Amino acid sequence: VDWQLLVDAAILVQQRAYAPYSHFQVGAALMDSMGKLHIGCNVENASYGLSMCAERNAIAAMISAGDQRIVQMAVASNGGVTPCGACRQVISEFGEQVTILLLDSKTLSWRVCTISELLPRAFGGQHLS
């Protein structure tokens, strides 16, 4: 996977985020199992609970395009923060072994982790049978 493609896309879409309340813009870019790129940014709402995270918006775009498997993901934010708990759970649903690049878009520093590091012993469909 071309990390630079994902990083560039995550930074670009981060700038499109709708974050008038927190002023914390996040962009996510992922590559699916068919080699297609999908992007998402956070979209806030005055009713905070209705806000949508960048990672889940990128995953929704992937699902809408016809794939269900994340291969790699890049998340851009000021500080290079990790995905929230809800996003970690959703990421694990569509990529149990996903590698995620967390990018600080201010300093362009980054670190790489796996979803299993961020969400060890994840709850999944196998627990529902």
Short mmCIF file of N, CA, C and O in Angstrom, two decimals:
data_model
loop_
_atom_site.label_atom_id
_atom_site.label_comp_id
_atom_site.label_asym_id
_atom_site.label_seq_id
_atom_site.Cartn_x
_atom_site.Cartn_y
_atom_site.Cartn_z
N VAL A 1 0.84 -1.18 0.00
CA VAL A 1 0.00 0.00 0.00
C VAL A 1 0.88 1.24 0.00
O VAL A 1 1.88 1.30 0.71
N ASP A 2 0.48 2.21 -0.76
CA ASP A 2 1.20 3.48 -0.85
C ASP A 2 0.76 4.38 0.30
O ASP A 2 -0.29 5.01 0.24
N TRP A 3 1.56 4.42 1.38
CA TRP A 3 1.20 5.24 2.53
C TRP A 3 1.05 6.70 2.14
O TRP A 3 0.22 7.42 2.67
N GLN A 4 1.90 7.18 1.21
CA GLN A 4 1.84 8.59 0.85
C GLN A 4 0.49 8.96 0.25
O GLN A 4 -0.04 10.03 0.53
N LEU A 5 -0.08 8.08 -0.55
CA LEU A 5 -1.41 8.32 -1.12
C LEU A 5 -2.44 8.47 -0.01
O LEU A 5 -3.27 9.39 -0.03
N LEU A 6 -2.39 7.57 0.98
CA LEU A 6 -3.34 7.65 2.09
C LEU A 6 -3.11 8.89 2.94
O LEU A 6 -4.07 9.55 3.36
N VAL A 7 -1.86 9.22 3.21
CA VAL A 7 -1.54 10.41 4.01
C VAL A 7 -2.02 11.67 3.31
O VAL A 7 -2.68 12.52 3.91
N ASP A 8 -1.72 11.80 2.02
CA ASP A 8 -2.14 12.98 1.27
C ASP A 8 -3.66 13.12 1.26
O ASP A 8 -4.20 14.21 1.44
N ALA A 9 -4.36 12.01 1.07
CA ALA A 9 -5.82 12.04 1.04
C ALA A 9 -6.40 12.40 2.41
O ALA A 9 -7.36 13.16 2.51
N ALA A 10 -5.80 11.86 3.48
CA ALA A 10 -6.28 12.16 4.83
C ALA A 10 -6.09 13.63 5.17
O ALA A 10 -6.97 14.26 5.77
N ILE A 11 -4.95 14.19 4.79
CA ILE A 11 -4.69 15.62 5.05
C ILE A 11 -5.66 16.49 4.25
O ILE A 11 -6.22 17.46 4.78
N LEU A 12 -5.88 16.14 3.00
CA LEU A 12 -6.80 16.92 2.17
C LEU A 12 -8.21 16.91 2.73
O LEU A 12 -8.84 17.97 2.88
N VAL A 13 -8.71 15.74 3.08
CA VAL A 13 -10.08 15.66 3.57
C VAL A 13 -10.20 16.23 4.99
O VAL A 13 -11.26 16.72 5.37
N GLN A 14 -9.12 16.22 5.76
CA GLN A 14 -9.13 16.84 7.09
C GLN A 14 -9.50 18.32 6.97
O GLN A 14 -10.25 18.85 7.78
N GLN A 15 -9.02 18.97 5.93
CA GLN A 15 -9.29 20.39 5.72
C GLN A 15 -10.75 20.67 5.37
O GLN A 15 -11.21 21.80 5.47
N ARG A 16 -11.47 19.63 4.97
CA ARG A 16 -12.88 19.77 4.62
C ARG A 16 -13.83 19.49 5.79
O ARG A 16 -15.04 19.62 5.66
N ALA A 17 -13.27 19.08 6.91
CA ALA A 17 -14.09 18.71 8.07
C ALA A 17 -14.98 19.87 8.50
O ALA A 17 -14.60 21.04 8.40
N TYR A 18 -16.15 19.52 8.99
CA TYR A 18 -17.09 20.50 9.53
C TYR A 18 -17.00 20.40 11.05
O TYR A 18 -17.57 19.50 11.65
N ALA A 19 -16.23 21.32 11.63
CA ALA A 19 -15.97 21.27 13.07
C ALA A 19 -16.10 22.66 13.71
O ALA A 19 -15.15 23.15 14.32
N PRO A 20 -17.28 23.29 13.58
CA PRO A 20 -17.43 24.65 14.10
C PRO A 20 -17.48 24.73 15.63
O PRO A 20 -17.34 25.82 16.18
N TYR A 21 -17.66 23.62 16.31
CA TYR A 21 -17.80 23.63 17.77
C TYR A 21 -16.50 23.27 18.46
O TYR A 21 -16.01 24.00 19.32
N SER A 22 -15.90 22.17 18.08
CA SER A 22 -14.64 21.75 18.71
C SER A 22 -13.42 22.36 18.02
O SER A 22 -12.36 22.44 18.61
N HIS A 23 -13.58 22.72 16.75
CA HIS A 23 -12.46 23.20 15.93
C HIS A 23 -11.37 22.14 15.82
O HIS A 23 -10.21 22.46 15.58
N PHE A 24 -11.74 20.88 15.98
CA PHE A 24 -10.80 19.76 15.89
C PHE A 24 -11.15 18.97 14.64
O PHE A 24 -12.08 18.16 14.63
N GLN A 25 -10.39 19.22 13.58
CA GLN A 25 -10.66 18.58 12.30
C GLN A 25 -9.88 17.28 12.17
O GLN A 25 -8.70 17.21 12.52
N VAL A 26 -10.56 16.26 11.66
CA VAL A 26 -9.96 14.94 11.46
C VAL A 26 -10.27 14.49 10.05
O VAL A 26 -11.38 14.67 9.56
N GLY A 27 -9.29 13.89 9.42
CA GLY A 27 -9.47 13.28 8.10
C GLY A 27 -9.02 11.84 8.13
O GLY A 27 -8.04 11.51 8.80
N ALA A 28 -9.73 10.99 7.43
CA ALA A 28 -9.36 9.57 7.36
C ALA A 28 -9.39 9.12 5.90
O ALA A 28 -10.26 9.53 5.13
N ALA A 29 -8.43 8.29 5.56
CA ALA A 29 -8.38 7.69 4.23
C ALA A 29 -8.05 6.21 4.41
O ALA A 29 -7.21 5.85 5.22
N LEU A 30 -8.75 5.39 3.66
CA LEU A 30 -8.50 3.95 3.76
C LEU A 30 -8.43 3.33 2.38
O LEU A 30 -8.99 3.86 1.41
N MET A 31 -7.71 2.23 2.31
CA MET A 31 -7.64 1.43 1.11
C MET A 31 -8.42 0.15 1.37
O MET A 31 -8.24 -0.49 2.41
N ASP A 32 -9.32 -0.18 0.43
CA ASP A 32 -10.12 -1.39 0.62
C ASP A 32 -9.46 -2.59 -0.07
O ASP A 32 -8.40 -2.46 -0.68
N SER A 33 -10.09 -3.74 0.03
CA SER A 33 -9.50 -4.96 -0.51
C SER A 33 -9.47 -4.99 -2.03
O SER A 33 -8.76 -5.80 -2.61
N MET A 34 -10.19 -4.09 -2.68
CA MET A 34 -10.17 -4.00 -4.14
C MET A 34 -9.19 -2.92 -4.62
O MET A 34 -9.13 -2.62 -5.80
N GLY A 35 -8.45 -2.32 -3.67
CA GLY A 35 -7.48 -1.31 -4.02
C GLY A 35 -8.06 0.07 -4.23
O GLY A 35 -7.40 0.95 -4.78
N LYS A 36 -9.29 0.28 -3.78
CA LYS A 36 -9.93 1.59 -3.94
C LYS A 36 -9.71 2.43 -2.69
O LYS A 36 -9.70 1.92 -1.57
N LEU A 37 -9.57 3.74 -2.91
CA LEU A 37 -9.37 4.71 -1.84
C LEU A 37 -10.72 5.27 -1.43
O LEU A 37 -11.55 5.61 -2.27
N HIS A 38 -10.92 5.40 -0.11
CA HIS A 38 -12.14 6.00 0.44
C HIS A 38 -11.73 7.00 1.51
O HIS A 38 -10.80 6.74 2.27
N ILE A 39 -12.43 8.12 1.55
CA ILE A 39 -12.08 9.18 2.49
C ILE A 39 -13.29 9.57 3.33
O ILE A 39 -14.43 9.32 2.95
N GLY A 40 -13.00 10.19 4.47
CA GLY A 40 -14.05 10.72 5.33
C GLY A 40 -13.48 11.78 6.25
O GLY A 40 -12.29 11.75 6.58
N CYS A 41 -14.31 12.72 6.64
CA CYS A 41 -13.91 13.74 7.61
C CYS A 41 -14.97 13.80 8.69
O CYS A 41 -16.09 13.31 8.50
N ASN A 42 -14.61 14.40 9.82
CA ASN A 42 -15.61 14.52 10.88
C ASN A 42 -16.62 15.61 10.51
O ASN A 42 -16.29 16.60 9.85
N VAL A 43 -17.86 15.36 10.91
CA VAL A 43 -18.97 16.29 10.66
C VAL A 43 -19.68 16.48 11.99
O VAL A 43 -20.34 15.57 12.48
N GLU A 44 -19.49 17.66 12.58
CA GLU A 44 -20.08 17.94 13.88
C GLU A 44 -21.52 18.41 13.74
O GLU A 44 -21.98 18.77 12.66
N ASN A 45 -22.20 18.41 14.88
CA ASN A 45 -23.58 18.87 14.96
C ASN A 45 -23.73 19.61 16.28
O ASN A 45 -23.07 19.25 17.26
N ALA A 46 -24.60 20.60 16.31
CA ALA A 46 -24.83 21.34 17.55
C ALA A 46 -25.26 20.41 18.67
O ALA A 46 -24.95 20.63 19.84
N SER A 47 -25.95 19.32 18.33
CA SER A 47 -26.25 18.26 19.28
C SER A 47 -25.09 17.28 19.20
O SER A 47 -25.05 16.42 18.32
N TYR A 48 -24.10 17.44 20.07
CA TYR A 48 -22.82 16.73 19.94
C TYR A 48 -22.96 15.24 19.67
O TYR A 48 -22.18 14.66 18.92
N GLY A 49 -23.94 14.59 20.26
CA GLY A 49 -24.10 13.15 20.07
C GLY A 49 -24.39 12.76 18.64
O GLY A 49 -24.23 11.60 18.26
N LEU A 50 -24.82 13.69 17.82
CA LEU A 50 -25.11 13.41 16.42
C LEU A 50 -23.92 13.64 15.51
O LEU A 50 -24.01 13.44 14.30
N SER A 51 -22.80 14.04 16.07
CA SER A 51 -21.59 14.24 15.27
C SER A 51 -21.11 12.91 14.72
O SER A 51 -21.33 11.85 15.31
N MET A 52 -20.43 12.97 13.57
CA MET A 52 -19.95 11.76 12.90
C MET A 52 -18.43 11.85 12.74
O MET A 52 -17.91 12.88 12.32
N CYS A 53 -17.75 10.77 13.08
CA CYS A 53 -16.29 10.74 13.04
C CYS A 53 -15.78 10.48 11.62
O CYS A 53 -16.44 9.82 10.81
N ALA A 54 -14.58 10.96 11.36
CA ALA A 54 -13.95 10.79 10.05
C ALA A 54 -13.77 9.32 9.69
O ALA A 54 -14.05 8.91 8.56
N GLU A 55 -13.31 8.53 10.67
CA GLU A 55 -13.03 7.11 10.39
C GLU A 55 -14.30 6.38 9.97
O GLU A 55 -14.31 5.62 9.00
N ARG A 56 -15.38 6.59 10.70
CA ARG A 56 -16.63 5.91 10.36
C ARG A 56 -17.22 6.43 9.06
O ARG A 56 -17.86 5.67 8.33
N ASN A 57 -17.00 7.70 8.74
CA ASN A 57 -17.48 8.22 7.45
C ASN A 57 -16.71 7.59 6.30
O ASN A 57 -17.29 7.27 5.26
N ALA A 58 -15.40 7.38 6.46
CA ALA A 58 -14.61 6.71 5.42
C ALA A 58 -15.07 5.26 5.25
O ALA A 58 -15.17 4.76 4.13
N ILE A 59 -15.36 4.60 6.36
CA ILE A 59 -15.84 3.21 6.29
C ILE A 59 -17.20 3.15 5.61
O ILE A 59 -17.46 2.27 4.79
N ALA A 60 -18.08 4.10 5.93
CA ALA A 60 -19.39 4.14 5.27
C ALA A 60 -19.23 4.34 3.77
O ALA A 60 -19.96 3.72 2.97
N ALA A 61 -18.28 5.16 3.35
CA ALA A 61 -18.03 5.36 1.92
C ALA A 61 -17.56 4.05 1.28
O ALA A 61 -17.99 3.72 0.16
N MET A 62 -16.71 3.29 1.98
CA MET A 62 -16.25 2.00 1.48
C MET A 62 -17.42 1.03 1.30
O MET A 62 -17.55 0.38 0.26
N ILE A 63 -18.26 0.95 2.32
CA ILE A 63 -19.41 0.05 2.26
C ILE A 63 -20.33 0.46 1.10
O ILE A 63 -20.79 -0.38 0.33
N SER A 64 -20.56 1.75 0.97
CA SER A 64 -21.43 2.26 -0.10
C SER A 64 -20.87 1.94 -1.48
O SER A 64 -21.63 1.76 -2.43
N ALA A 65 -19.54 1.88 -1.58
CA ALA A 65 -18.89 1.58 -2.86
C ALA A 65 -18.83 0.09 -3.16
O ALA A 65 -18.42 -0.31 -4.25
N GLY A 66 -19.20 -0.75 -2.18
CA GLY A 66 -19.29 -2.18 -2.45
C GLY A 66 -18.24 -3.07 -1.84
O GLY A 66 -18.20 -4.26 -2.14
N ASP A 67 -17.38 -2.56 -0.99
CA ASP A 67 -16.39 -3.42 -0.33
C ASP A 67 -16.68 -3.46 1.17
O ASP A 67 -17.40 -2.61 1.69
N GLN A 68 -16.10 -4.44 1.84
CA GLN A 68 -16.32 -4.59 3.28
C GLN A 68 -15.04 -4.91 4.03
O GLN A 68 -15.09 -5.37 5.17
N ARG A 69 -13.89 -4.66 3.43
CA ARG A 69 -12.64 -5.03 4.07
C ARG A 69 -11.62 -3.90 3.94
O ARG A 69 -11.26 -3.51 2.84
N ILE A 70 -11.17 -3.37 5.09
CA ILE A 70 -10.13 -2.35 5.12
C ILE A 70 -8.77 -3.05 5.08
O ILE A 70 -8.55 -4.00 5.82
N VAL A 71 -7.88 -2.55 4.23
CA VAL A 71 -6.53 -3.08 4.17
C VAL A 71 -5.58 -2.20 5.00
O VAL A 71 -4.82 -2.70 5.82
N GLN A 72 -5.61 -0.90 4.78
CA GLN A 72 -4.78 0.07 5.49
C GLN A 72 -5.60 1.33 5.72
O GLN A 72 -6.51 1.61 4.95
N MET A 73 -5.22 2.11 6.73
CA MET A 73 -5.93 3.35 7.01
C MET A 73 -4.95 4.39 7.53
O MET A 73 -4.02 4.06 8.25
N ALA A 74 -5.19 5.65 7.13
CA ALA A 74 -4.44 6.78 7.68
C ALA A 74 -5.44 7.76 8.27
O ALA A 74 -6.50 8.00 7.69
N VAL A 75 -5.10 8.29 9.45
CA VAL A 75 -5.96 9.26 10.14
C VAL A 75 -5.11 10.49 10.43
O VAL A 75 -4.06 10.37 11.07
N ALA A 76 -5.57 11.65 9.95
CA ALA A 76 -4.84 12.90 10.14
C ALA A 76 -5.58 13.79 11.12
O ALA A 76 -6.79 13.99 11.00
N SER A 77 -4.84 14.32 12.09
CA SER A 77 -5.41 15.25 13.07
C SER A 77 -4.28 16.08 13.66
O SER A 77 -3.12 15.73 13.52
N ASN A 78 -4.64 17.17 14.31
CA ASN A 78 -3.65 17.94 15.04
C ASN A 78 -3.27 17.14 16.28
O ASN A 78 -4.10 16.89 17.13
N GLY A 79 -2.05 16.68 16.33
CA GLY A 79 -1.59 15.86 17.44
C GLY A 79 -1.48 14.39 17.12
O GLY A 79 -0.90 13.63 17.89
N GLY A 80 -2.06 13.94 16.01
CA GLY A 80 -1.97 12.52 15.64
C GLY A 80 -2.67 11.61 16.62
O GLY A 80 -2.16 10.56 16.98
N VAL A 81 -3.86 12.01 17.06
CA VAL A 81 -4.59 11.24 18.07
C VAL A 81 -5.11 9.92 17.51
O VAL A 81 -5.26 9.74 16.32
N THR A 82 -5.40 9.01 18.42
CA THR A 82 -5.96 7.72 18.03
C THR A 82 -7.46 7.85 17.80
O THR A 82 -8.10 8.77 18.32
N PRO A 83 -8.04 6.92 17.05
CA PRO A 83 -9.50 6.92 16.88
C PRO A 83 -10.21 6.73 18.23
O PRO A 83 -9.68 6.10 19.14
N CYS A 84 -11.42 7.27 18.33
CA CYS A 84 -12.22 7.10 19.54
C CYS A 84 -12.62 5.63 19.69
O CYS A 84 -12.44 4.82 18.78
N GLY A 85 -13.18 5.30 20.82
CA GLY A 85 -13.57 3.92 21.09
C GLY A 85 -14.59 3.38 20.10
O GLY A 85 -14.48 2.23 19.65
N ALA A 86 -15.58 4.19 19.75
CA ALA A 86 -16.59 3.74 18.78
C ALA A 86 -15.95 3.44 17.43
O ALA A 86 -16.25 2.43 16.79
N CYS A 87 -15.04 4.31 17.01
CA CYS A 87 -14.36 4.08 15.73
C CYS A 87 -13.48 2.84 15.78
O CYS A 87 -13.41 2.08 14.81
N ARG A 88 -12.82 2.62 16.90
CA ARG A 88 -12.00 1.41 17.04
C ARG A 88 -12.84 0.16 16.84
O ARG A 88 -12.45 -0.78 16.16
N GLN A 89 -14.02 0.15 17.45
CA GLN A 89 -14.91 -1.00 17.32
C GLN A 89 -15.34 -1.20 15.86
O GLN A 89 -15.34 -2.31 15.35
N VAL A 90 -15.70 -0.11 15.18
CA VAL A 90 -16.16 -0.21 13.79
C VAL A 90 -15.00 -0.60 12.88
O VAL A 90 -15.17 -1.43 11.99
N ILE A 91 -13.82 -0.04 13.10
CA ILE A 91 -12.66 -0.43 12.30
C ILE A 91 -12.40 -1.93 12.43
O ILE A 91 -12.18 -2.62 11.44
N SER A 92 -12.48 -2.44 13.65
CA SER A 92 -12.21 -3.87 13.86
C SER A 92 -13.25 -4.75 13.17
O SER A 92 -12.94 -5.87 12.76
N GLU A 93 -14.45 -4.26 13.01
CA GLU A 93 -15.50 -5.02 12.30
C GLU A 93 -15.12 -5.27 10.85
O GLU A 93 -15.45 -6.30 10.28
N PHE A 94 -14.42 -4.31 10.24
CA PHE A 94 -14.11 -4.39 8.82
C PHE A 94 -12.64 -4.62 8.52
O PHE A 94 -12.23 -4.56 7.37
N GLY A 95 -11.85 -4.87 9.55
CA GLY A 95 -10.44 -5.14 9.33
C GLY A 95 -9.75 -5.56 10.61
O GLY A 95 -9.16 -4.74 11.30
N GLU A 96 -9.84 -6.82 10.94
CA GLU A 96 -9.31 -7.32 12.21
C GLU A 96 -7.80 -7.16 12.34
O GLU A 96 -7.28 -7.13 13.45
N GLN A 97 -7.09 -7.06 11.22
CA GLN A 97 -5.63 -6.94 11.24
C GLN A 97 -5.16 -5.62 10.63
O GLN A 97 -4.02 -5.52 10.18
N VAL A 98 -6.00 -4.62 10.59
CA VAL A 98 -5.69 -3.35 9.93
C VAL A 98 -4.52 -2.64 10.59
O VAL A 98 -4.42 -2.58 11.82
N THR A 99 -3.65 -2.09 9.76
CA THR A 99 -2.58 -1.22 10.21
C THR A 99 -3.04 0.21 9.98
O THR A 99 -3.56 0.53 8.91
N ILE A 100 -2.86 1.05 10.99
CA ILE A 100 -3.34 2.43 10.94
C ILE A 100 -2.16 3.37 11.15
O ILE A 100 -1.41 3.23 12.11
N LEU A 101 -2.03 4.33 10.25
CA LEU A 101 -1.03 5.37 10.39
C LEU A 101 -1.72 6.58 11.02
O LEU A 101 -2.72 7.07 10.50
N LEU A 102 -1.21 7.02 12.17
CA LEU A 102 -1.76 8.18 12.88
C LEU A 102 -0.84 9.35 12.61
O LEU A 102 0.32 9.35 13.02
N LEU A 103 -1.34 10.35 11.92
CA LEU A 103 -0.53 11.46 11.45
C LEU A 103 -0.86 12.75 12.19
O LEU A 103 -2.04 13.12 12.30
N ASP A 104 0.17 13.40 12.69
CA ASP A 104 0.02 14.75 13.23
C ASP A 104 0.18 15.69 12.03
O ASP A 104 1.28 15.85 11.51
N SER A 105 -0.91 16.28 11.59
CA SER A 105 -0.87 17.09 10.38
C SER A 105 -0.16 18.43 10.57
O SER A 105 0.17 19.09 9.60
N LYS A 106 0.11 18.82 11.80
CA LYS A 106 0.86 20.06 12.06
C LYS A 106 2.36 19.83 11.89
O LYS A 106 3.06 20.62 11.28
N THR A 107 2.86 18.74 12.46
CA THR A 107 4.31 18.47 12.43
C THR A 107 4.70 17.46 11.37
O THR A 107 5.88 17.27 11.11
N LEU A 108 3.70 16.79 10.78
CA LEU A 108 3.89 15.70 9.82
C LEU A 108 4.64 14.52 10.42
O LEU A 108 5.21 13.69 9.72
N SER A 109 4.62 14.43 11.75
CA SER A 109 5.15 13.24 12.40
C SER A 109 4.03 12.20 12.44
O SER A 109 2.86 12.53 12.37
N TRP A 110 4.42 10.94 12.53
CA TRP A 110 3.43 9.88 12.49
C TRP A 110 3.91 8.67 13.28
O TRP A 110 5.08 8.55 13.61
N ARG A 111 2.95 7.82 13.56
CA ARG A 111 3.25 6.52 14.16
C ARG A 111 2.27 5.51 13.58
O ARG A 111 1.18 5.87 13.14
N VAL A 112 2.69 4.29 13.56
CA VAL A 112 1.86 3.22 12.99
C VAL A 112 1.49 2.25 14.10
O VAL A 112 2.32 1.92 14.96
N CYS A 113 0.25 1.81 14.10
CA CYS A 113 -0.21 0.82 15.07
C CYS A 113 -1.22 -0.08 14.37
O CYS A 113 -1.64 0.18 13.25
N THR A 114 -1.58 -1.14 15.03
CA THR A 114 -2.61 -2.03 14.49
C THR A 114 -3.89 -1.82 15.29
O THR A 114 -3.87 -1.34 16.43
N ILE A 115 -4.99 -2.23 14.70
CA ILE A 115 -6.27 -2.10 15.41
C ILE A 115 -6.27 -3.01 16.64
O ILE A 115 -6.85 -2.66 17.66
N SER A 116 -5.58 -4.13 16.57
CA SER A 116 -5.55 -5.02 17.75
C SER A 116 -4.75 -4.40 18.89
O SER A 116 -5.01 -4.71 20.05
N GLU A 117 -3.81 -3.51 18.59
CA GLU A 117 -3.12 -2.77 19.66
C GLU A 117 -4.05 -1.74 20.29
O GLU A 117 -4.00 -1.50 21.49
N LEU A 118 -4.87 -1.10 19.44
CA LEU A 118 -5.79 -0.08 19.93
C LEU A 118 -7.03 -0.67 20.60
O LEU A 118 -7.63 -0.03 21.46
N LEU A 119 -7.40 -1.87 20.19
CA LEU A 119 -8.59 -2.51 20.74
C LEU A 119 -8.31 -3.99 20.97
O LEU A 119 -8.78 -4.86 20.23
N PRO A 120 -7.53 -4.29 21.99
CA PRO A 120 -7.21 -5.71 22.26
C PRO A 120 -8.48 -6.47 22.68
O PRO A 120 -9.37 -5.91 23.30
N ARG A 121 -8.53 -7.74 22.30
CA ARG A 121 -9.65 -8.62 22.67
C ARG A 121 -10.98 -8.01 22.23
O ARG A 121 -11.96 -7.99 22.99
N ALA A 122 -11.03 -7.53 21.00
CA ALA A 122 -12.22 -6.86 20.47
C ALA A 122 -13.43 -7.79 20.44
O ALA A 122 -13.32 -8.99 20.21
N PHE A 123 -14.59 -7.22 20.70
CA PHE A 123 -15.85 -7.93 20.55
C PHE A 123 -16.17 -7.99 19.06
O PHE A 123 -16.03 -6.99 18.35
N GLY A 124 -16.58 -9.16 18.59
CA GLY A 124 -16.89 -9.30 17.16
C GLY A 124 -18.02 -10.28 16.92
O GLY A 124 -18.59 -10.86 17.86
N GLY A 125 -18.31 -10.46 15.67
CA GLY A 125 -19.39 -11.34 15.25
C GLY A 125 -19.23 -12.77 15.77
O GLY A 125 -20.24 -13.45 16.03
N GLN A 126 -18.00 -13.21 15.96
CA GLN A 126 -17.76 -14.57 16.46
C GLN A 126 -18.33 -14.75 17.86
O GLN A 126 -18.59 -15.86 18.30
N HIS A 127 -18.56 -13.66 18.59
CA HIS A 127 -19.10 -13.75 19.94
C HIS A 127 -20.62 -13.87 19.95
O HIS A 127 -21.21 -14.04 21.00
N LEU A 128 -21.24 -13.76 18.80
CA LEU A 128 -22.70 -13.77 18.73
C LEU A 128 -23.28 -15.10 18.29
O LEU A 128 -24.48 -15.25 18.21
N SER A 129 -22.44 -16.07 17.97
CA SER A 129 -22.98 -17.36 17.50
C SER A 129 -23.36 -18.29 18.62
O SER A 129 -23.09 -18.11 19.75
#
